[in-house]
C-alpha positions as a Python dict, from the first residue, in 0.01 Angstrom:
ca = {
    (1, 'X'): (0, 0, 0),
    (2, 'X'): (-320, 83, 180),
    (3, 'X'): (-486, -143, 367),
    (4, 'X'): (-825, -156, 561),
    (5, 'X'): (-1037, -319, 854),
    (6, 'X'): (-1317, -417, 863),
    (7, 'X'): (-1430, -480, 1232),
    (8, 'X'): (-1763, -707, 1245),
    (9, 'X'): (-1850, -681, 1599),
    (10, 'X'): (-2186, -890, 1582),
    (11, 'X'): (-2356, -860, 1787),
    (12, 'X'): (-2483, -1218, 1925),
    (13, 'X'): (-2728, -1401, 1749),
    (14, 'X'): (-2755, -1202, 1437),
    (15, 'X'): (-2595, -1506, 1250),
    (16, 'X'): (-2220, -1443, 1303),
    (17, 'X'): (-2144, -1844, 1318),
    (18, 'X'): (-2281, -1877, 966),
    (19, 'X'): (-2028, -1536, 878),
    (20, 'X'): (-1766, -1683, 988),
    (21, 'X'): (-1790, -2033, 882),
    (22, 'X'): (-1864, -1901, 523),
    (23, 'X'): (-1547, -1635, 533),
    (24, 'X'): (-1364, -1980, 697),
    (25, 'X'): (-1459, -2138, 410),
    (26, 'X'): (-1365, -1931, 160),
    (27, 'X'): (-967, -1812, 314),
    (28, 'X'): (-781, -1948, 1),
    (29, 'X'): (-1050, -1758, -270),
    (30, 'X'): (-1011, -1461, -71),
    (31, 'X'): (-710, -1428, -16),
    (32, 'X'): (-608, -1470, -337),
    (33, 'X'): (-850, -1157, -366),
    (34, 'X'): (-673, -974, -136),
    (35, 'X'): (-882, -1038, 111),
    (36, 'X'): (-785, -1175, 439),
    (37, 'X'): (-972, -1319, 708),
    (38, 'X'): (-703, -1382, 982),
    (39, 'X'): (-613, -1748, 1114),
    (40, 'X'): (-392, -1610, 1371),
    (41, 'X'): (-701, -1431, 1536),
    (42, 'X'): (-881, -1766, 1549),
    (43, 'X'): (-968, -2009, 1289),
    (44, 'X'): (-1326, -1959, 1298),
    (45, 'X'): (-1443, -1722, 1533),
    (46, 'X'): (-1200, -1448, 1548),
    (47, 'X'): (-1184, -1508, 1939),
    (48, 'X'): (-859, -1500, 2007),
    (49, 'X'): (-850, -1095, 1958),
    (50, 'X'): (-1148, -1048, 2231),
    (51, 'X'): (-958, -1270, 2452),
    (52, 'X'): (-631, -1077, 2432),
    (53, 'X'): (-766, -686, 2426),
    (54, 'X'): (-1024, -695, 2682),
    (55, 'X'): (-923, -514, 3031),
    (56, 'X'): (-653, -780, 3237),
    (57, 'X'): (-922, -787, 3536),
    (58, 'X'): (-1170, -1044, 3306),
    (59, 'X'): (-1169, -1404, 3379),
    (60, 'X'): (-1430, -1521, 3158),
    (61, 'X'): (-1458, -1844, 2921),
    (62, 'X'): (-1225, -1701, 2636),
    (63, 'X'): (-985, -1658, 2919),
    (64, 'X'): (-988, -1951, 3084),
    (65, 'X'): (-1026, -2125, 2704),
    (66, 'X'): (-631, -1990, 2606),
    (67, 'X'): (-526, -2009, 2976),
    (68, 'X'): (-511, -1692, 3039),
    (69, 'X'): (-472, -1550, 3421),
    (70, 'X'): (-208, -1350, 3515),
    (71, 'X'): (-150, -964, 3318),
    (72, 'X'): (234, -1135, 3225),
    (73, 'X'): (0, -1458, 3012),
    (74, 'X'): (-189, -1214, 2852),
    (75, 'X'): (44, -936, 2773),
    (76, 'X'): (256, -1254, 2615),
    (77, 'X'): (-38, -1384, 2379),
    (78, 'X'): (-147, -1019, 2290),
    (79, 'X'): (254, -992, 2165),
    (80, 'X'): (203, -1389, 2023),
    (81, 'X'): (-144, -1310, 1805),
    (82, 'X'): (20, -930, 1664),
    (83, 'X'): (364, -1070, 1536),
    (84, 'X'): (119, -1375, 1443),
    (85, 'X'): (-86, -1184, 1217),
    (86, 'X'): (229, -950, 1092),
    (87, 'X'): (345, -1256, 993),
    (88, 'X'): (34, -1404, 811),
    (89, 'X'): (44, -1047, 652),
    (90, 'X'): (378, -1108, 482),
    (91, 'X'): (281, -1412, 285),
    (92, 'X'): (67, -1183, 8),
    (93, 'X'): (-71, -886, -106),
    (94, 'X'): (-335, -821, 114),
    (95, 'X'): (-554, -480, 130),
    (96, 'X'): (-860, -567, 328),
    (97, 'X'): (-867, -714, 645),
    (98, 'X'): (-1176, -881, 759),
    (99, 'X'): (-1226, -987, 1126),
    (100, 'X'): (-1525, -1117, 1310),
    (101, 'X'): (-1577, -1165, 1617),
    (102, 'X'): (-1925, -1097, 1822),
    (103, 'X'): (-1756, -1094, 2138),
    (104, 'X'): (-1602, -750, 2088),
    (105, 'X'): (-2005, -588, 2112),
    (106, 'X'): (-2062, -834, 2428),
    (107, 'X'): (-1755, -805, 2633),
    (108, 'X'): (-1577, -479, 2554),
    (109, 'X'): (-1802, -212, 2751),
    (110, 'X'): (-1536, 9, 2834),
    (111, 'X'): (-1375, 290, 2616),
    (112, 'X'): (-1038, 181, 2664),
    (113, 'X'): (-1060, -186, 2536),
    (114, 'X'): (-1236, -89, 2218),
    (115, 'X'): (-987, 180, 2186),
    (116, 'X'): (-713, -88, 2239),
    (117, 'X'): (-859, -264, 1902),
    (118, 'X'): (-778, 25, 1724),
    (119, 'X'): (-422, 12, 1855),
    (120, 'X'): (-408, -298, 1781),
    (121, 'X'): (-408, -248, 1429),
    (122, 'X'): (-157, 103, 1429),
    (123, 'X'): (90, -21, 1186),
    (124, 'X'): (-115, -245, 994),
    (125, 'X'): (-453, -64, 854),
    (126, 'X'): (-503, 281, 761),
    (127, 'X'): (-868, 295, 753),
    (128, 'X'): (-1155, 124, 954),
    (129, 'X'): (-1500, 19, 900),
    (130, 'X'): (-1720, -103, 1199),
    (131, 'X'): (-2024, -303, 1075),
    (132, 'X'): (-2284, -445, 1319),
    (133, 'X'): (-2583, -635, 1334),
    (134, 'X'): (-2845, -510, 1552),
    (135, 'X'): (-3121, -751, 1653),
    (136, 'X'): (-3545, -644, 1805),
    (137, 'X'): (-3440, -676, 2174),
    (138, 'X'): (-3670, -937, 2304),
    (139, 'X'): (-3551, -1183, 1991),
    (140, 'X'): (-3191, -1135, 2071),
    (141, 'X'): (-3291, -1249, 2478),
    (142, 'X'): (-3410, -1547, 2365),
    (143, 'X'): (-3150, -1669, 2153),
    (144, 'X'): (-2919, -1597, 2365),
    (145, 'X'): (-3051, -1759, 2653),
    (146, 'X'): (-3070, -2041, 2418),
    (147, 'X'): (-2671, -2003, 2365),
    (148, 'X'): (-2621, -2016, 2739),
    (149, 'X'): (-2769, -2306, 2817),
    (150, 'X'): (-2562, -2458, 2557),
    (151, 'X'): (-2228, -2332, 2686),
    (152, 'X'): (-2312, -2420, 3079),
    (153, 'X'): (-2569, -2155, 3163),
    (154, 'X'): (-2833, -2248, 3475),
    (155, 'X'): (-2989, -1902, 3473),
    (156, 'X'): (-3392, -1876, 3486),
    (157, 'X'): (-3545, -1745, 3177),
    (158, 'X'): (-3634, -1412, 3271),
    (159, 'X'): (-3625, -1077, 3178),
    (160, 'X'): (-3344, -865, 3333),
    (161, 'X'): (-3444, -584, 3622),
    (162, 'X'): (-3379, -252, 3474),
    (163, 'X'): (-3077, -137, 3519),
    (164, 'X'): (-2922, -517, 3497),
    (165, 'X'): (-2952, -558, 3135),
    (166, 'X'): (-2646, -654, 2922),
    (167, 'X'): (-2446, -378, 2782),
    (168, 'X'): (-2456, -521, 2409),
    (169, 'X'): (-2889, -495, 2475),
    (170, 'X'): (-2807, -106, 2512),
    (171, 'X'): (-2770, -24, 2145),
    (172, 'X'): (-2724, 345, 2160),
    (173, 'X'): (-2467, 321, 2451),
    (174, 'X'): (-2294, 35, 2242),
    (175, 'X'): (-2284, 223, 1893),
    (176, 'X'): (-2186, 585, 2104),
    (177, 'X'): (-1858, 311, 2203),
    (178, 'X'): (-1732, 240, 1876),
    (179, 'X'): (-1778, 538, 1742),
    (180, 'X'): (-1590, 712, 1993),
    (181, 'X'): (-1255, 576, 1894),
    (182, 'X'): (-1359, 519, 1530),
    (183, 'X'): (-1591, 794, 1444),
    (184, 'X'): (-1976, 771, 1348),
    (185, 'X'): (-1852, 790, 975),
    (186, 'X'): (-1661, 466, 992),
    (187, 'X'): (-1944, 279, 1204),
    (188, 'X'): (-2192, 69, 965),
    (189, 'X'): (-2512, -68, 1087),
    (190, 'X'): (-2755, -322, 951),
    (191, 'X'): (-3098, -413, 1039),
    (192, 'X'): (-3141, -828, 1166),
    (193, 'X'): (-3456, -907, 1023),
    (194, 'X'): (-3589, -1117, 658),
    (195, 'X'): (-3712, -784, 540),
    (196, 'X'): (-3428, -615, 542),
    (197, 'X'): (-3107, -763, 479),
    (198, 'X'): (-3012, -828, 100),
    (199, 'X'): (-3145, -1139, -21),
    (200, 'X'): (-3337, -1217, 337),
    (201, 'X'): (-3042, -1351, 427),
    (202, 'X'): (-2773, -1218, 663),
    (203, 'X'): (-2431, -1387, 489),
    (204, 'X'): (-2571, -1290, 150),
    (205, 'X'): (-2648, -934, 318),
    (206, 'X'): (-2235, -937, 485),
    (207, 'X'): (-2064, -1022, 132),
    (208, 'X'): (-2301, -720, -87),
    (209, 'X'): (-2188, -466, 264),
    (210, 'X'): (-1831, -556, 219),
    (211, 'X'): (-1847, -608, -170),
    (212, 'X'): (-1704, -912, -104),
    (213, 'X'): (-1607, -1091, -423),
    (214, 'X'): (-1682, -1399, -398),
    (215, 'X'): (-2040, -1605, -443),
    (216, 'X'): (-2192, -1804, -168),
    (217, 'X'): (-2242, -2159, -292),
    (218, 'X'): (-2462, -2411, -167),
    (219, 'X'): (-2307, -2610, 126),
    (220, 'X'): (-2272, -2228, 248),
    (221, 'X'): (-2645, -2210, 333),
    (222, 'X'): (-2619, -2484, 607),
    (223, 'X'): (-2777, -2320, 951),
    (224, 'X'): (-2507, -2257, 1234),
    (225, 'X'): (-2594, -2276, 1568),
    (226, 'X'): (-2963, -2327, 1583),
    (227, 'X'): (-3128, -2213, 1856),
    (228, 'X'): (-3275, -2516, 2102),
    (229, 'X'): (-3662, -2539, 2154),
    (230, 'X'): (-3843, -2460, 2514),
    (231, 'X'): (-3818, -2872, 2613),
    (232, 'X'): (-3397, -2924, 2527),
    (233, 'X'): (-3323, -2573, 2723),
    (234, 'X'): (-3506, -2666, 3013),
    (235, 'X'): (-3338, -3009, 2990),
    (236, 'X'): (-2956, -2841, 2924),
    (237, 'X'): (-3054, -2564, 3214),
    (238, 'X'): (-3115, -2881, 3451),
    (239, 'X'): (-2831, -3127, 3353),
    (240, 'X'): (-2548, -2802, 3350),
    (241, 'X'): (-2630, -2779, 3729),
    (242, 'X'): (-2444, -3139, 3789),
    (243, 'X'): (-2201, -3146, 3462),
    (244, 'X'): (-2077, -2782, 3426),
    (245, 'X'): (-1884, -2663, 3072),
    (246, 'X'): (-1560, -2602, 3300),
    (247, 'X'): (-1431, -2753, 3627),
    (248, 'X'): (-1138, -2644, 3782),
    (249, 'X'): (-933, -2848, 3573),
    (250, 'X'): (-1039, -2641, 3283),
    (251, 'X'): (-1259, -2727, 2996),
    (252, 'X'): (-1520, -3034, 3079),
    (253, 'X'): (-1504, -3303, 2805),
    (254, 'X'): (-1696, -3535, 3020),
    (255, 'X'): (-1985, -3334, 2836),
    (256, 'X'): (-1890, -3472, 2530),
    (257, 'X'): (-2071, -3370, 2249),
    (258, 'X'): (-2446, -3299, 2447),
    (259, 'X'): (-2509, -2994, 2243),
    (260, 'X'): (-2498, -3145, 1884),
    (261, 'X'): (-2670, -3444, 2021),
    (262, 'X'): (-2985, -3241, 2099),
    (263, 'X'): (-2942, -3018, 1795),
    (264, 'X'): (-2947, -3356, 1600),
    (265, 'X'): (-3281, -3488, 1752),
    (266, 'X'): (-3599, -3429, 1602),
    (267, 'X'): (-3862, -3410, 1867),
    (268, 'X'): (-4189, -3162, 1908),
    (269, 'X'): (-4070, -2852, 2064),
    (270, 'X'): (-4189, -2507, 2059),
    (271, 'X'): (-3938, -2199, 2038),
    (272, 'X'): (-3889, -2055, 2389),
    (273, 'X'): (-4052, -1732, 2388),
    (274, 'X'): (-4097, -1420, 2618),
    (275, 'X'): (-4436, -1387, 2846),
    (276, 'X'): (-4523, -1798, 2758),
}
C-alpha cells in the first residue's frame, strides 16, 4: 500500500495551534479515514519529532522539555518515537500521514536536519508533500514576540540588525531548504492573510489543501493562542526577569498558569505594533 506525508512546517504564528488542536480533535474520524495524525510524535503539537531530528549540539526548550542532553538520550528517543509510530502504524489502514509541527521551519536551518526528516520516514511513506504558511514579515515579529514573552522571553521589542534576523523570517532561504531534500514539486505554499486563504480562515484553508475529509464543526472555531496586547507583554517581559519558564531544576511550575490568566482578563489594551 502507498502511503504519503504530509509535512506542515508552519511557520509560527500562521495559526498552527488552532491546526493542530482541530486535527487533535478529530484522530478517531480520521483515522478511520485513513488518515493519521501521529500521537507518538506528540499529542498536540507534533513536537516530539523537532526535538529528536534537530542537530545533537541544540539545547533548546523542546530539549530540555523531554530531557534531552547527551547524543546517547537523544539517539534513544529518536529510536523510542520511530518504533513508536511503526507501531501506531500497525493498528489500521492508514495512507496519509499528517504531521504538524512549526518548529521544523524555526529550528531546522541546516540541510542535514531537514534531510534527516526525510529519513525519518524511509520505510514508511513513499511520497511527500511540504505545505507552509508564510506570514507579511513585520506581522509575524510581532506575534511572535508576543509568544516569547509568554514562554519566558525578556527581550526588548525591537527590530533585528540585519544580518541577525531569524532564519524562518528568510523565506526564500527557508523554502530553497525544503526543497532541497524534497524537491520544489513536493513543496506547497499558502498565503497568511483573510484574503486569501479558503473561507478567510486558515484551518478551513488546511482541510480544502489536504482534501481533508472531514467538516470543521463549531467548538473547532475557538481562537488558540491569542496574541497578548502592548500592556500584558510589557507586564510578562518584566515579571519573566524574576520567575523564569525553566530553572535548573527543569520546567518552572511556580509560574503556574500566568499565561491563561492574562489571556482570560479583559482589560483595554492595544495590539503591540512596529514603529509605536
Amino acid at each position: 500500500m502507498k502511503r504519503k506525508v504530509y509535512l506542515h512546517i508552519g511557520t509560527e504564528k500562521t495559526g498552527t495551534a488552532s491546526i493542530q488542536h482541530f486535527l487533535s480533535r478529530h484522530y478517531d474520524e480520521l483515522r478511520e479515514k485513513g488518515i493519521l495524525y501521529p500521537k507518538s510524535l506528540g499529542r498536540k503539537s507534533n513536537m516530539k519529532l523537532s526535538a529528536a531530528l534537530q542537530n545533537y549540539i541544540k539545547r533548546d526548550d523542546l530539549r530540555i522539555t523531554y530531557g534531552l542532553g547527551s547524543v546517547k538520550e537523544i539517539d534513544r528517543f529518536r529510536k523510542e518515537i520511530l518504533e513508536d509510530l511503526r507501531r501506531e502504524l500497525e493498528e489500521g489502514d492508514i495512507e496519509k500521514i499528517v504531521v504538524s509541527s512549526e518548529h521544523l521551519s524555526s529550528r531546522f536551518n541546516r540541510p542535514e536536519e531537514v534531510e534527516r526528516v526525510r529519513e525519518f520516514f524511509d520505510g514508511i511513506a513513499d511520497e511527500f508533500e511540504v505545505l507552509v504558511y508564510l506570514r507579511r514579515q513585520d506581522e509575524f515579529f510581532e506575534s511572535r514576540y508576543s509568544t516569547a514573552m509568554k514562554t519566558g522571553g525578556t527581550m526588548l521589542f525591537k527590530v533585528p540588525e540585519k544580518g541577525k534576523e531569524s532564519f524562518d523570517m528568510h523565506y526564500l532561504r527557508l523554502l530553497e531548504l525544503w526543497s532541497a531534500s524534497f524537491g520544489e514539486e513536493s513543496v506547497t505554499v499558502r498565503v497568511y492573510d483573510r484574503n486569501e486563504l479558503h473561507g478567510g480562515d486558515v484551518v478551513e484553508d488546511f482541510i480544502r489543501t489536504l482534501s481533508l475529509p472531514v467538516e470543521r464543526g463549531e467548538i473547532d472555531k475557538e481562537r488558540i493562542n491569542v496574541s497578548l496586547g502592548a500592556k500584558k507583554i510589557e507586564f510578562l517581559k518584566y515579571l519573566n526577569h524574576y520567575l523564569p519558564r525553566f530553572t535548573d531544576e527543569g520546567l518552572n511550575i511556580t509560574r503556574g498558569g500566568i499565561v491563561k490568566m492574562l489571556e482570560s482578563v479583559e482589560i483595554e489594551d492595544a495590539p503591540l505594533r512596529l514603529g509605536k
